[in-house]
mmCIF file of C-alpha atoms and ligand atoms in Angstrom:
data_model
loop_
_atom_site.group_PDB
_atom_site.id
_atom_site.type_symbol
_atom_site.label_atom_id
_atom_site.label_comp_id
_atom_site.label_asym_id
_atom_site.label_seq_id
_atom_site.Cartn_x
_atom_site.Cartn_y
_atom_site.Cartn_z
ATOM 1 C CA UNK V 1 106.372 100.875 125.680
ATOM 2 C CA UNK V 2 105.806 102.000 122.119
ATOM 3 C CA UNK V 3 102.403 101.624 120.459
ATOM 4 C CA UNK V 4 98.859 101.618 121.868
ATOM 5 C CA UNK V 5 97.453 99.027 119.495
ATOM 6 C CA UNK V 6 96.145 95.626 120.544
ATOM 7 C CA UNK V 7 99.581 94.208 121.397
ATOM 8 C CA UNK V 8 100.789 97.254 123.322
ATOM 9 C CA UNK V 9 97.593 97.700 125.315
ATOM 10 C CA UNK V 10 97.407 94.004 126.193
ATOM 11 C CA UNK V 11 100.997 94.109 127.461
ATOM 12 C CA UNK V 12 100.184 97.310 129.356
ATOM 13 C CA UNK V 13 97.228 95.720 131.144
ATOM 14 C CA UNK V 14 99.064 92.495 131.966
ATOM 15 C CA UNK V 15 102.185 94.317 133.215
ATOM 16 C CA UNK V 16 100.293 96.948 135.221
ATOM 17 C CA UNK V 17 98.169 94.229 136.844
ATOM 18 C CA UNK V 18 101.428 92.550 137.899
ATOM 19 C CA UNK V 19 102.713 95.650 139.637
ATOM 20 C CA UNK V 20 104.782 97.263 136.888
ATOM 21 C CA UNK V 21 104.778 100.977 136.382
ATOM 22 C CA UNK V 22 103.749 101.257 132.720
ATOM 23 C CA UNK V 23 103.739 104.087 130.220
ATOM 24 C CA UNK V 24 102.602 103.558 126.633
ATOM 25 C CA UNK V 25 103.690 106.059 123.985
ATOM 26 C CA UNK V 26 101.353 106.268 121.007
ATOM 27 C CA UNK V 27 102.352 108.406 118.053
ATOM 28 C CA UNK V 28 98.738 108.945 116.907
ATOM 29 C CA UNK V 29 97.183 112.177 118.131
ATOM 30 C CA UNK V 30 94.112 110.267 119.280
ATOM 31 C CA UNK V 31 93.845 106.998 121.152
ATOM 32 C CA UNK V 32 91.649 105.049 118.805
ATOM 33 C CA UNK V 33 91.601 102.219 116.351
ATOM 34 C CA UNK V 34 90.708 102.837 112.757
ATOM 35 C CA UNK V 35 90.405 99.239 111.638
ATOM 36 C CA UNK V 36 87.189 97.433 110.722
ATOM 37 C CA UNK V 37 86.295 94.086 112.299
ATOM 38 C CA UNK V 38 88.083 91.169 113.889
ATOM 39 C CA UNK V 39 87.586 87.515 114.779
ATOM 40 C CA UNK V 40 89.112 86.389 118.075
ATOM 41 C CA UNK V 41 89.712 82.736 118.845
ATOM 42 C CA UNK V 42 89.973 80.818 122.074
ATOM 43 C CA UNK V 43 93.706 81.436 122.612
ATOM 44 C CA UNK V 44 93.130 85.185 122.724
ATOM 45 C CA UNK V 45 89.762 85.076 124.499
ATOM 46 C CA UNK V 46 91.508 83.127 127.270
ATOM 47 C CA UNK V 47 94.039 85.934 127.640
ATOM 48 C CA UNK V 48 91.316 88.571 127.710
ATOM 49 C CA UNK V 49 89.454 86.569 130.313
ATOM 50 C CA UNK V 50 92.481 86.459 132.567
ATOM 51 C CA UNK V 51 92.790 90.247 132.179
ATOM 52 C CA UNK V 52 89.230 90.476 133.540
ATOM 53 C CA UNK V 53 87.521 92.042 130.517
ATOM 54 C CA UNK V 54 85.224 89.214 129.398
ATOM 55 C CA UNK V 55 81.948 90.827 130.521
ATOM 56 C CA UNK V 56 82.699 94.108 128.793
ATOM 57 C CA UNK V 57 83.967 92.311 125.705
ATOM 58 C CA UNK V 58 80.909 90.070 125.455
ATOM 59 C CA UNK V 59 78.542 93.028 125.829
ATOM 60 C CA UNK V 60 79.694 94.452 122.493
ATOM 61 C CA UNK V 61 80.624 91.358 120.491
ATOM 62 C CA UNK V 62 78.937 88.192 119.229
ATOM 63 C CA UNK V 63 79.451 84.508 118.574
ATOM 64 C CA UNK V 64 78.047 83.764 115.110
ATOM 65 C CA UNK V 65 76.202 80.421 114.819
ATOM 66 C CA UNK V 66 78.441 79.092 112.022
ATOM 67 C CA UNK V 67 81.451 79.894 109.892
ATOM 68 C CA UNK V 68 80.009 79.191 106.469
ATOM 69 C CA UNK V 69 82.107 78.801 103.340
ATOM 70 C CA UNK V 70 80.654 79.206 99.869
ATOM 71 C CA UNK V 71 82.215 78.605 96.486
ATOM 72 C CA UNK V 72 80.481 80.287 93.554
ATOM 73 C CA UNK V 73 77.618 80.862 96.000
ATOM 74 C CA UNK V 74 77.150 77.173 96.865
ATOM 75 C CA UNK V 75 77.631 76.240 100.500
ATOM 76 C CA UNK V 76 80.635 73.938 100.910
ATOM 77 C CA UNK V 77 80.771 73.892 104.719
ATOM 78 C CA UNK V 78 79.184 75.277 107.870
ATOM 79 C CA UNK V 79 81.486 74.944 110.858
ATOM 80 C CA UNK V 80 80.089 75.433 114.350
ATOM 81 C CA UNK V 81 83.461 75.207 116.148
ATOM 82 C CA UNK V 82 82.111 72.763 118.721
ATOM 83 C CA UNK V 83 83.705 73.335 122.086
ATOM 84 C CA UNK V 84 85.927 76.141 120.810
ATOM 85 C CA UNK V 85 85.421 79.743 121.831
ATOM 86 C CA UNK V 86 85.413 82.398 119.130
ATOM 87 C CA UNK V 87 83.821 85.826 118.848
ATOM 88 C CA UNK V 88 83.487 88.618 116.336
ATOM 89 C CA UNK V 89 83.512 92.359 117.052
ATOM 90 C CA UNK V 90 84.670 95.664 115.649
ATOM 91 C CA UNK V 91 88.273 96.705 116.086
ATOM 92 C CA UNK V 92 87.320 100.083 117.619
ATOM 93 C CA UNK V 93 85.305 98.224 120.259
ATOM 94 C CA UNK V 94 88.118 95.825 121.171
ATOM 95 C CA UNK V 95 90.459 98.806 121.375
ATOM 96 C CA UNK V 96 88.157 100.665 123.776
ATOM 97 C CA UNK V 97 87.879 97.595 126.033
ATOM 98 C CA UNK V 98 91.670 97.300 126.244
ATOM 99 C CA UNK V 99 92.197 101.022 126.746
ATOM 100 C CA UNK V 100 89.694 101.071 129.632
ATOM 101 C CA UNK V 101 91.410 98.063 131.181
ATOM 102 C CA UNK V 102 94.874 99.620 130.794
ATOM 103 C CA UNK V 103 93.764 102.774 132.581
ATOM 104 C CA UNK V 104 91.902 100.832 135.260
ATOM 105 C CA UNK V 105 95.097 98.871 135.932
ATOM 106 C CA UNK V 106 97.027 102.125 136.366
ATOM 107 C CA UNK V 107 98.932 102.255 133.068
ATOM 108 C CA UNK V 108 99.553 105.678 131.577
ATOM 109 C CA UNK V 109 98.729 105.925 127.864
ATOM 110 C CA UNK V 110 100.091 109.019 126.112
ATOM 111 C CA UNK V 111 98.856 110.067 122.658
ATOM 112 C CA UNK V 112 100.876 112.182 120.240
ATOM 113 C CA UNK V 113 104.139 110.817 121.632
ATOM 114 C CA UNK V 114 106.258 109.140 118.978
ATOM 115 C CA UNK V 115 109.017 106.708 119.837
ATOM 116 C CA UNK V 116 111.823 106.935 117.253
ATOM 117 C CA UNK V 117 114.162 104.334 118.689
ATOM 118 C CA UNK V 118 115.442 102.280 121.589
ATOM 119 C CA UNK V 119 118.684 100.806 122.870
ATOM 120 C CA UNK V 120 119.211 97.339 124.205
ATOM 121 C CA UNK V 121 120.086 98.773 127.620
ATOM 122 C CA UNK V 122 116.527 100.094 127.945
ATOM 123 C CA UNK V 123 116.584 103.664 126.667
ATOM 124 C CA UNK V 124 113.597 104.886 124.709
ATOM 125 C CA UNK V 125 114.116 107.858 122.398
ATOM 126 C CA UNK V 126 111.165 110.110 121.588
ATOM 127 C CA UNK V 127 110.601 112.369 118.572
ATOM 128 C CA UNK V 128 110.885 115.454 120.798
ATOM 129 C CA UNK V 129 114.466 114.476 121.679
ATOM 130 C CA UNK V 130 113.818 113.235 125.185
ATOM 131 C CA UNK V 131 115.241 109.948 126.414
ATOM 132 C CA UNK V 132 113.612 107.684 128.972
ATOM 133 C CA UNK V 133 115.059 104.759 130.902
ATOM 134 C CA UNK V 134 113.094 101.566 131.478
ATOM 135 C CA UNK V 135 113.716 98.103 132.902
ATOM 136 C CA UNK V 136 111.756 96.693 129.974
ATOM 137 C CA UNK V 137 111.080 98.282 126.574
ATOM 138 C CA UNK V 138 108.215 96.812 124.552
ATOM 139 C CA UNK V 139 108.152 97.575 120.837
ATOM 140 C CA UNK V 140 104.523 97.140 119.821
ATOM 141 C CA UNK V 141 104.813 99.754 117.111
ATOM 142 C CA UNK V 142 103.552 97.893 114.108
ATOM 143 C CA UNK V 143 104.851 96.504 110.854
ATOM 144 C CA UNK V 144 107.059 99.579 110.247
ATOM 145 C CA UNK V 145 108.486 99.400 113.806
ATOM 146 C CA UNK V 146 110.953 102.166 114.680
ATOM 147 C CA UNK V 147 112.024 100.247 117.782
ATOM 148 C CA UNK V 148 112.946 97.203 115.672
ATOM 149 C CA UNK V 149 114.672 99.192 112.956
ATOM 150 C CA UNK V 150 116.641 101.400 115.379
ATOM 151 C CA UNK V 151 118.151 98.209 116.835
ATOM 152 C CA UNK V 152 119.075 96.973 113.374
ATOM 153 C CA UNK V 153 117.173 93.706 113.788
ATOM 154 C CA UNK V 154 117.099 92.027 110.404
ATOM 155 C CA UNK V 155 113.943 90.616 108.833
ATOM 156 C CA UNK V 156 112.594 89.259 105.615
ATOM 157 C CA UNK V 157 109.220 89.954 104.125
ATOM 158 C CA UNK V 158 107.277 87.554 101.921
ATOM 159 C CA UNK V 159 104.359 88.836 99.896
ATOM 160 C CA UNK V 160 101.448 86.954 98.397
ATOM 161 C CA UNK V 161 99.459 87.596 95.237
ATOM 162 C CA UNK V 162 96.194 88.665 96.925
ATOM 163 C CA UNK V 163 95.137 91.412 99.270
ATOM 164 C CA UNK V 164 92.016 92.915 100.787
ATOM 165 C CA UNK V 165 90.107 96.067 101.585
ATOM 166 C CA UNK V 166 88.153 96.082 104.856
ATOM 167 C CA UNK V 167 85.003 98.001 105.756
ATOM 168 C CA UNK V 168 82.609 98.432 108.642
ATOM 169 C CA UNK V 169 79.078 98.923 107.361
ATOM 170 C CA UNK V 170 75.553 98.538 108.741
ATOM 171 C CA UNK V 171 74.010 95.080 109.069
ATOM 172 C CA UNK V 172 71.304 95.657 106.409
ATOM 173 C CA UNK V 173 69.712 92.488 107.762
ATOM 174 C CA UNK V 174 66.218 93.039 106.446
ATOM 175 C CA UNK V 175 67.370 93.926 102.966
ATOM 176 C CA UNK V 176 69.657 90.883 102.885
ATOM 177 C CA UNK V 177 66.872 88.619 104.151
ATOM 178 C CA UNK V 178 64.571 89.985 101.448
ATOM 179 C CA UNK V 179 67.140 88.972 98.812
ATOM 180 C CA UNK V 180 68.043 85.556 100.277
ATOM 181 C CA UNK V 181 65.452 84.493 102.884
ATOM 182 C CA UNK V 182 67.025 81.077 103.498
ATOM 183 C CA UNK V 183 70.440 82.424 104.461
ATOM 184 C CA UNK V 184 71.415 82.728 108.145
ATOM 185 C CA UNK V 185 72.763 86.273 107.953
ATOM 186 C CA UNK V 186 74.230 86.006 111.498
ATOM 187 C CA UNK V 187 76.779 83.490 110.191
ATOM 188 C CA UNK V 188 80.235 84.474 109.132
ATOM 189 C CA UNK V 189 80.040 83.773 105.409
ATOM 190 C CA UNK V 190 83.174 83.435 103.326
ATOM 191 C CA UNK V 191 81.949 84.051 99.769
ATOM 192 C CA UNK V 192 84.647 82.712 97.430
ATOM 193 C CA UNK V 193 84.463 83.238 93.735
ATOM 194 C CA UNK V 194 87.026 82.057 91.163
ATOM 195 C CA UNK V 195 85.072 82.359 87.911
ATOM 196 C CA UNK V 196 85.017 84.562 85.913
ATOM 197 C CA UNK V 197 87.602 86.097 88.256
ATOM 198 C CA UNK V 198 88.929 85.852 91.794
ATOM 199 C CA UNK V 199 86.839 88.161 93.970
ATOM 200 C CA UNK V 200 86.054 87.037 97.507
ATOM 201 C CA UNK V 201 83.897 88.692 100.152
ATOM 202 C CA UNK V 202 84.347 87.672 103.768
ATOM 203 C CA UNK V 203 81.112 88.649 105.521
ATOM 204 C CA UNK V 204 81.481 88.923 109.332
ATOM 205 C CA UNK V 205 78.680 90.253 111.567
ATOM 206 C CA UNK V 206 80.348 92.138 114.448
ATOM 207 C CA UNK V 207 77.285 92.912 116.593
ATOM 208 C CA UNK V 208 73.574 93.794 116.120
ATOM 209 C CA UNK V 209 74.355 96.986 114.261
ATOM 210 C CA UNK V 210 77.685 96.546 112.513
ATOM 211 C CA UNK V 211 78.996 94.273 109.801
ATOM 212 C CA UNK V 212 82.638 93.778 108.888
ATOM 213 C CA UNK V 213 83.297 92.937 105.240
ATOM 214 C CA UNK V 214 86.689 92.163 103.709
ATOM 215 C CA UNK V 215 86.931 92.277 99.906
ATOM 216 C CA UNK V 216 89.759 90.170 98.522
ATOM 217 C CA UNK V 217 91.224 90.501 95.039
ATOM 218 C CA UNK V 218 94.588 89.771 93.443
ATOM 219 C CA UNK V 219 96.914 92.792 93.525
ATOM 220 C CA UNK V 220 97.258 92.353 89.764
ATOM 221 C CA UNK V 221 93.523 92.940 89.288
ATOM 222 C CA UNK V 222 93.379 96.730 88.989
ATOM 223 C CA UNK V 223 89.605 97.014 89.077
ATOM 224 C CA UNK V 224 89.179 94.393 91.794
ATOM 225 C CA UNK V 225 91.682 96.052 94.124
ATOM 226 C CA UNK V 226 90.550 99.625 93.457
ATOM 227 C CA UNK V 227 89.332 101.842 96.324
ATOM 228 C CA UNK V 228 86.677 103.228 96.310
ATOM 229 C CA UNK V 229 85.481 99.826 95.183
ATOM 230 C CA UNK V 230 84.142 99.205 91.690
ATOM 231 C CA UNK V 231 80.537 98.704 92.751
ATOM 232 C CA UNK V 232 79.315 97.340 89.426
ATOM 233 C CA UNK V 233 82.088 94.765 89.321
ATOM 234 C CA UNK V 234 81.565 93.549 92.910
ATOM 235 C CA UNK V 235 77.772 93.405 92.651
ATOM 236 C CA UNK V 236 78.012 91.550 89.343
ATOM 237 C CA UNK V 237 79.883 88.754 91.194
ATOM 238 C CA UNK V 238 78.059 88.962 94.549
ATOM 239 C CA UNK V 239 74.565 90.321 93.745
ATOM 240 C CA UNK V 240 73.049 89.105 97.030
ATOM 241 C CA UNK V 241 75.412 91.467 98.890
ATOM 242 C CA UNK V 242 74.327 94.579 96.982
ATOM 243 C CA UNK V 243 72.983 96.446 100.071
ATOM 244 C CA UNK V 244 76.277 96.133 101.950
ATOM 245 C CA UNK V 245 78.490 96.651 98.890
ATOM 246 C CA UNK V 246 76.648 99.899 98.129
ATOM 247 C CA UNK V 247 77.595 101.190 101.569
ATOM 248 C CA UNK V 248 81.193 99.978 101.209
ATOM 249 C CA UNK V 249 81.445 101.911 97.945
ATOM 250 C CA UNK V 250 80.985 105.202 99.832
ATOM 251 C CA UNK V 251 83.136 104.243 102.852
ATOM 252 C CA UNK V 252 86.847 105.111 102.965
ATOM 253 C CA UNK V 253 89.174 102.118 102.791
ATOM 254 C CA UNK V 254 92.606 100.989 101.731
ATOM 255 C CA UNK V 255 93.782 97.876 99.887
ATOM 256 C CA UNK V 256 96.438 95.896 101.804
ATOM 257 C CA UNK V 257 98.553 93.235 100.098
ATOM 258 C CA UNK V 258 99.049 90.051 102.138
ATOM 259 C CA UNK V 259 102.519 89.583 103.565
ATOM 260 C CA UNK V 260 104.542 87.876 106.288
ATOM 261 C CA UNK V 261 107.444 89.442 108.216
ATOM 262 C CA UNK V 262 109.987 87.139 109.902
ATOM 263 C CA UNK V 263 112.647 88.541 112.223
ATOM 264 C CA UNK V 264 116.093 87.282 113.092
ATOM 265 C CA UNK V 265 115.119 87.701 116.746
ATOM 266 C CA UNK V 266 112.257 89.266 118.670
ATOM 267 C CA UNK V 267 114.303 90.449 121.649
ATOM 268 C CA UNK V 268 117.540 92.324 122.175
ATOM 269 C CA UNK V 269 118.780 93.145 125.670
ATOM 270 C CA UNK V 270 115.905 94.798 127.530
ATOM 271 C CA UNK V 271 113.783 95.218 124.418
ATOM 272 C CA UNK V 272 111.042 92.814 123.324
ATOM 273 C CA UNK V 273 109.006 93.143 120.132
ATOM 274 C CA UNK V 274 105.400 91.936 119.950
ATOM 275 C CA UNK V 275 102.668 92.111 117.339
ATOM 276 C CA UNK V 276 103.213 93.261 113.768
ATOM 277 C CA UNK V 277 106.665 94.671 114.594
ATOM 278 C CA UNK V 278 107.770 91.084 115.309
ATOM 279 C CA UNK V 279 105.486 88.723 113.423
ATOM 280 C CA UNK V 280 103.108 90.363 110.937
ATOM 281 C CA UNK V 281 101.222 87.646 109.077
ATOM 282 C CA UNK V 282 98.629 86.974 106.406
ATOM 283 C CA UNK V 283 95.098 87.209 107.828
ATOM 284 C CA UNK V 284 93.785 83.860 106.539
ATOM 285 C CA UNK V 285 93.640 82.265 110.008
ATOM 286 C CA UNK V 286 92.541 85.516 111.659
ATOM 287 C CA UNK V 287 95.380 85.245 114.185
ATOM 288 C CA UNK V 288 97.579 88.299 113.567
ATOM 289 C CA UNK V 289 96.199 90.396 116.415
ATOM 290 C CA UNK V 290 95.337 87.199 118.281
ATOM 291 C CA UNK V 291 98.970 86.044 118.412
ATOM 292 C CA UNK V 292 100.014 89.610 119.220
ATOM 293 C CA UNK V 293 97.819 89.639 122.321
ATOM 294 C CA UNK V 294 98.890 86.135 123.355
ATOM 295 C CA UNK V 295 102.554 87.107 123.054
ATOM 296 C CA UNK V 296 101.919 90.353 124.947
ATOM 297 C CA UNK V 297 100.471 88.338 127.799
ATOM 298 C CA UNK V 298 103.193 85.688 127.977
ATOM 299 C CA UNK V 299 105.817 88.433 127.744
ATOM 300 C CA UNK V 300 104.317 90.160 130.799
ATOM 301 C CA UNK V 301 104.363 86.876 132.712
ATOM 302 C CA UNK V 302 107.946 86.058 131.756
ATOM 303 C CA UNK V 303 109.213 89.563 132.525
ATOM 304 C CA UNK V 304 107.464 89.576 135.898
ATOM 305 C CA UNK V 305 109.007 86.256 136.885
ATOM 306 C CA UNK V 306 112.529 87.541 136.144
ATOM 307 C CA UNK V 307 114.717 89.732 138.350
ATOM 308 C CA UNK V 308 115.877 93.043 136.862
ATOM 309 C CA UNK V 309 119.374 91.764 136.152
ATOM 310 C CA UNK V 310 118.121 88.549 134.548
ATOM 311 C CA UNK V 311 115.576 90.258 132.333
ATOM 312 C CA UNK V 312 117.509 90.031 129.027
ATOM 313 C CA UNK V 313 117.981 86.274 129.497
ATOM 314 C CA UNK V 314 114.342 85.875 130.480
ATOM 315 C CA UNK V 315 113.298 87.591 127.260
ATOM 316 C CA UNK V 316 115.489 85.281 125.207
ATOM 317 C CA UNK V 317 113.939 82.289 126.934
ATOM 318 C CA UNK V 318 110.422 83.703 126.399
ATOM 319 C CA UNK V 319 111.125 83.937 122.664
ATOM 320 C CA UNK V 320 112.544 80.413 122.587
ATOM 321 C CA UNK V 321 109.427 78.960 124.204
ATOM 322 C CA UNK V 322 106.660 81.050 122.656
ATOM 323 C CA UNK V 323 107.873 81.940 119.185
ATOM 324 C CA UNK V 324 107.478 78.507 117.550
ATOM 325 C CA UNK V 325 103.675 78.702 117.925
ATOM 326 C CA UNK V 326 103.578 82.029 116.151
ATOM 327 C CA UNK V 327 106.077 80.864 113.501
ATOM 328 C CA UNK V 328 103.849 77.909 112.620
ATOM 329 C CA UNK V 329 100.768 80.125 112.531
ATOM 330 C CA UNK V 330 102.548 82.501 110.142
ATOM 331 C CA UNK V 331 103.490 79.552 107.911
ATOM 332 C CA UNK V 332 99.962 78.182 107.789
ATOM 333 C CA UNK V 333 98.419 81.581 107.176
ATOM 334 C CA UNK V 334 100.878 82.293 104.369
ATOM 335 C CA UNK V 335 100.187 78.883 102.888
ATOM 336 C CA UNK V 336 96.414 79.423 102.969
ATOM 337 C CA UNK V 337 96.885 82.845 101.388
ATOM 338 C CA UNK V 338 99.147 81.474 98.640
ATOM 339 C CA UNK V 339 96.939 78.480 97.812
ATOM 340 C CA UNK V 340 93.579 80.168 98.528
ATOM 341 C CA UNK V 341 92.963 76.891 100.350
ATOM 342 C CA UNK V 342 90.267 78.254 102.648
ATOM 343 C CA UNK V 343 87.921 78.214 99.651
ATOM 344 C CA UNK V 344 87.615 74.435 100.065
ATOM 345 C CA UNK V 345 85.794 74.853 103.370
ATOM 346 C CA UNK V 346 86.065 72.557 106.365
ATOM 347 C CA UNK V 347 89.304 74.284 107.213
ATOM 348 C CA UNK V 348 88.968 74.578 110.991
ATOM 349 C CA UNK V 349 90.350 71.189 111.824
ATOM 350 C CA UNK V 350 93.661 69.405 112.355
ATOM 351 C CA UNK V 351 97.013 71.188 112.574
ATOM 352 C CA UNK V 352 95.677 74.632 111.783
ATOM 353 C CA UNK V 353 93.784 74.583 115.091
ATOM 354 C CA UNK V 354 97.045 74.511 117.045
ATOM 355 C CA UNK V 355 97.060 78.291 117.477
ATOM 356 C CA UNK V 356 93.441 78.467 118.615
ATOM 357 C CA UNK V 357 93.811 75.573 121.053
ATOM 358 C CA UNK V 358 97.001 76.940 122.619
ATOM 359 C CA UNK V 359 96.340 78.046 126.195
ATOM 360 C CA UNK V 360 98.855 80.790 127.062
ATOM 361 C CA UNK V 361 97.521 80.976 130.637
ATOM 362 C CA UNK V 362 98.294 77.327 131.418
ATOM 363 C CA UNK V 363 101.492 77.315 133.509
ATOM 364 C CA UNK V 364 102.171 73.717 132.422
ATOM 365 C CA UNK V 365 101.856 74.364 128.688
ATOM 366 C CA UNK V 366 105.541 73.802 127.982
ATOM 367 C CA UNK V 367 105.905 70.669 130.118
ATOM 368 C CA UNK V 368 107.066 67.651 128.184
ATOM 369 C CA UNK V 369 105.119 64.486 128.813
HETATM 370 N N1 5PR G 1 89.773 85.774 107.988
HETATM 371 C C1 5PR G 1 89.491 86.940 108.587
HETATM 372 C C2 5PR G 1 89.887 88.143 108.005
HETATM 373 O O1 5PR G 1 89.599 89.307 108.585
HETATM 374 C C3 5PR G 1 90.571 88.101 106.771
HETATM 375 C C4 5PR G 1 90.853 86.863 106.185
HETATM 376 C C5 5PR G 1 90.427 85.724 106.836
HETATM 377 C C6 5PR G 1 88.717 86.977 109.855
HETATM 378 C C7 5PR G 1 90.967 89.390 106.153
HETATM 379 O O2 5PR G 1 91.476 90.272 107.063
HETATM 380 O O3 5PR G 1 91.860 85.582 104.493
HETATM 381 O O4 5PR G 1 91.948 87.714 104.270
HETATM 382 C C8 5PR G 1 91.602 86.715 104.900
#
């Protein structure tokens, strides 16, 4: 397996729990996650529950009361997600939960070990020249996937006009409450602003101590997309967030343009791609890592049900059944990114909920009525 991110570790846990002998090669010298925060929805929380990590996950994460959307600082909706599970947390925390679970399940996770390619017969090539044989190769090595590119799997990439810079900062709850006493600062608050320019702050409490903020600006806006952030510019648009913006201004970050990657196929022989290597998407629906973990789980189930000789066909069938859900999620996320449609609020309803409501642990999910 290549890549100890969320997709790779989820596959490692699910496979090891099903009796596979698993080794994950991570090119980073340290096993850690450098990202900021994340929202997980019911589809992914269901997977994590079946991996047995719910108690540990809940101990370090939270369920905000509402997902609030504001336009020009006026509330347009507050969605409580009745009956739907969702939680917020930091990415380093989610990573530590998965890493603990992978080790507890008996998977070996090796840092500083870079995979440079794979063959469809199940050979993994490492940077140091060694070659390893596996029944199943999982390429969970990110948007620049060496596993994918070594196999020559074709893809197209569609950009969008906006992008974001993400930070983890302190909660600053008392300072925020002093500025706006009537605001529920435990809510996720999506602060949209179109006039005098497009600058959005997605405010996501991750736990008691940490706050995830994502600052969105068009790529064409040089000052808006600058890192370190232009503090005067951002506070002029979002003055009530001054305490957290001040901390973001002295925190390292990087601006990422939104884009979608679509592959010709996710599997080839004994190799399956999951996560950003296969289906990187715009973050509007907060399902990039979520779909990655869902696909990691269903891949482990499908591979376990197959015999060694049937594995390539089983992978093809897994892609045929599971991929359409991710394809539609990519489409909707790209559409929201292109239209900035989430600014209208009330967005967690109808078709877009398909991804969240999908239950990858239900053995009857593909039955036709
Ligand atoms: N939702 C979430 C998020 O982290 C981002 C977006 C929407 C939870 C940014 O990564 O639209 O950019 C977004």
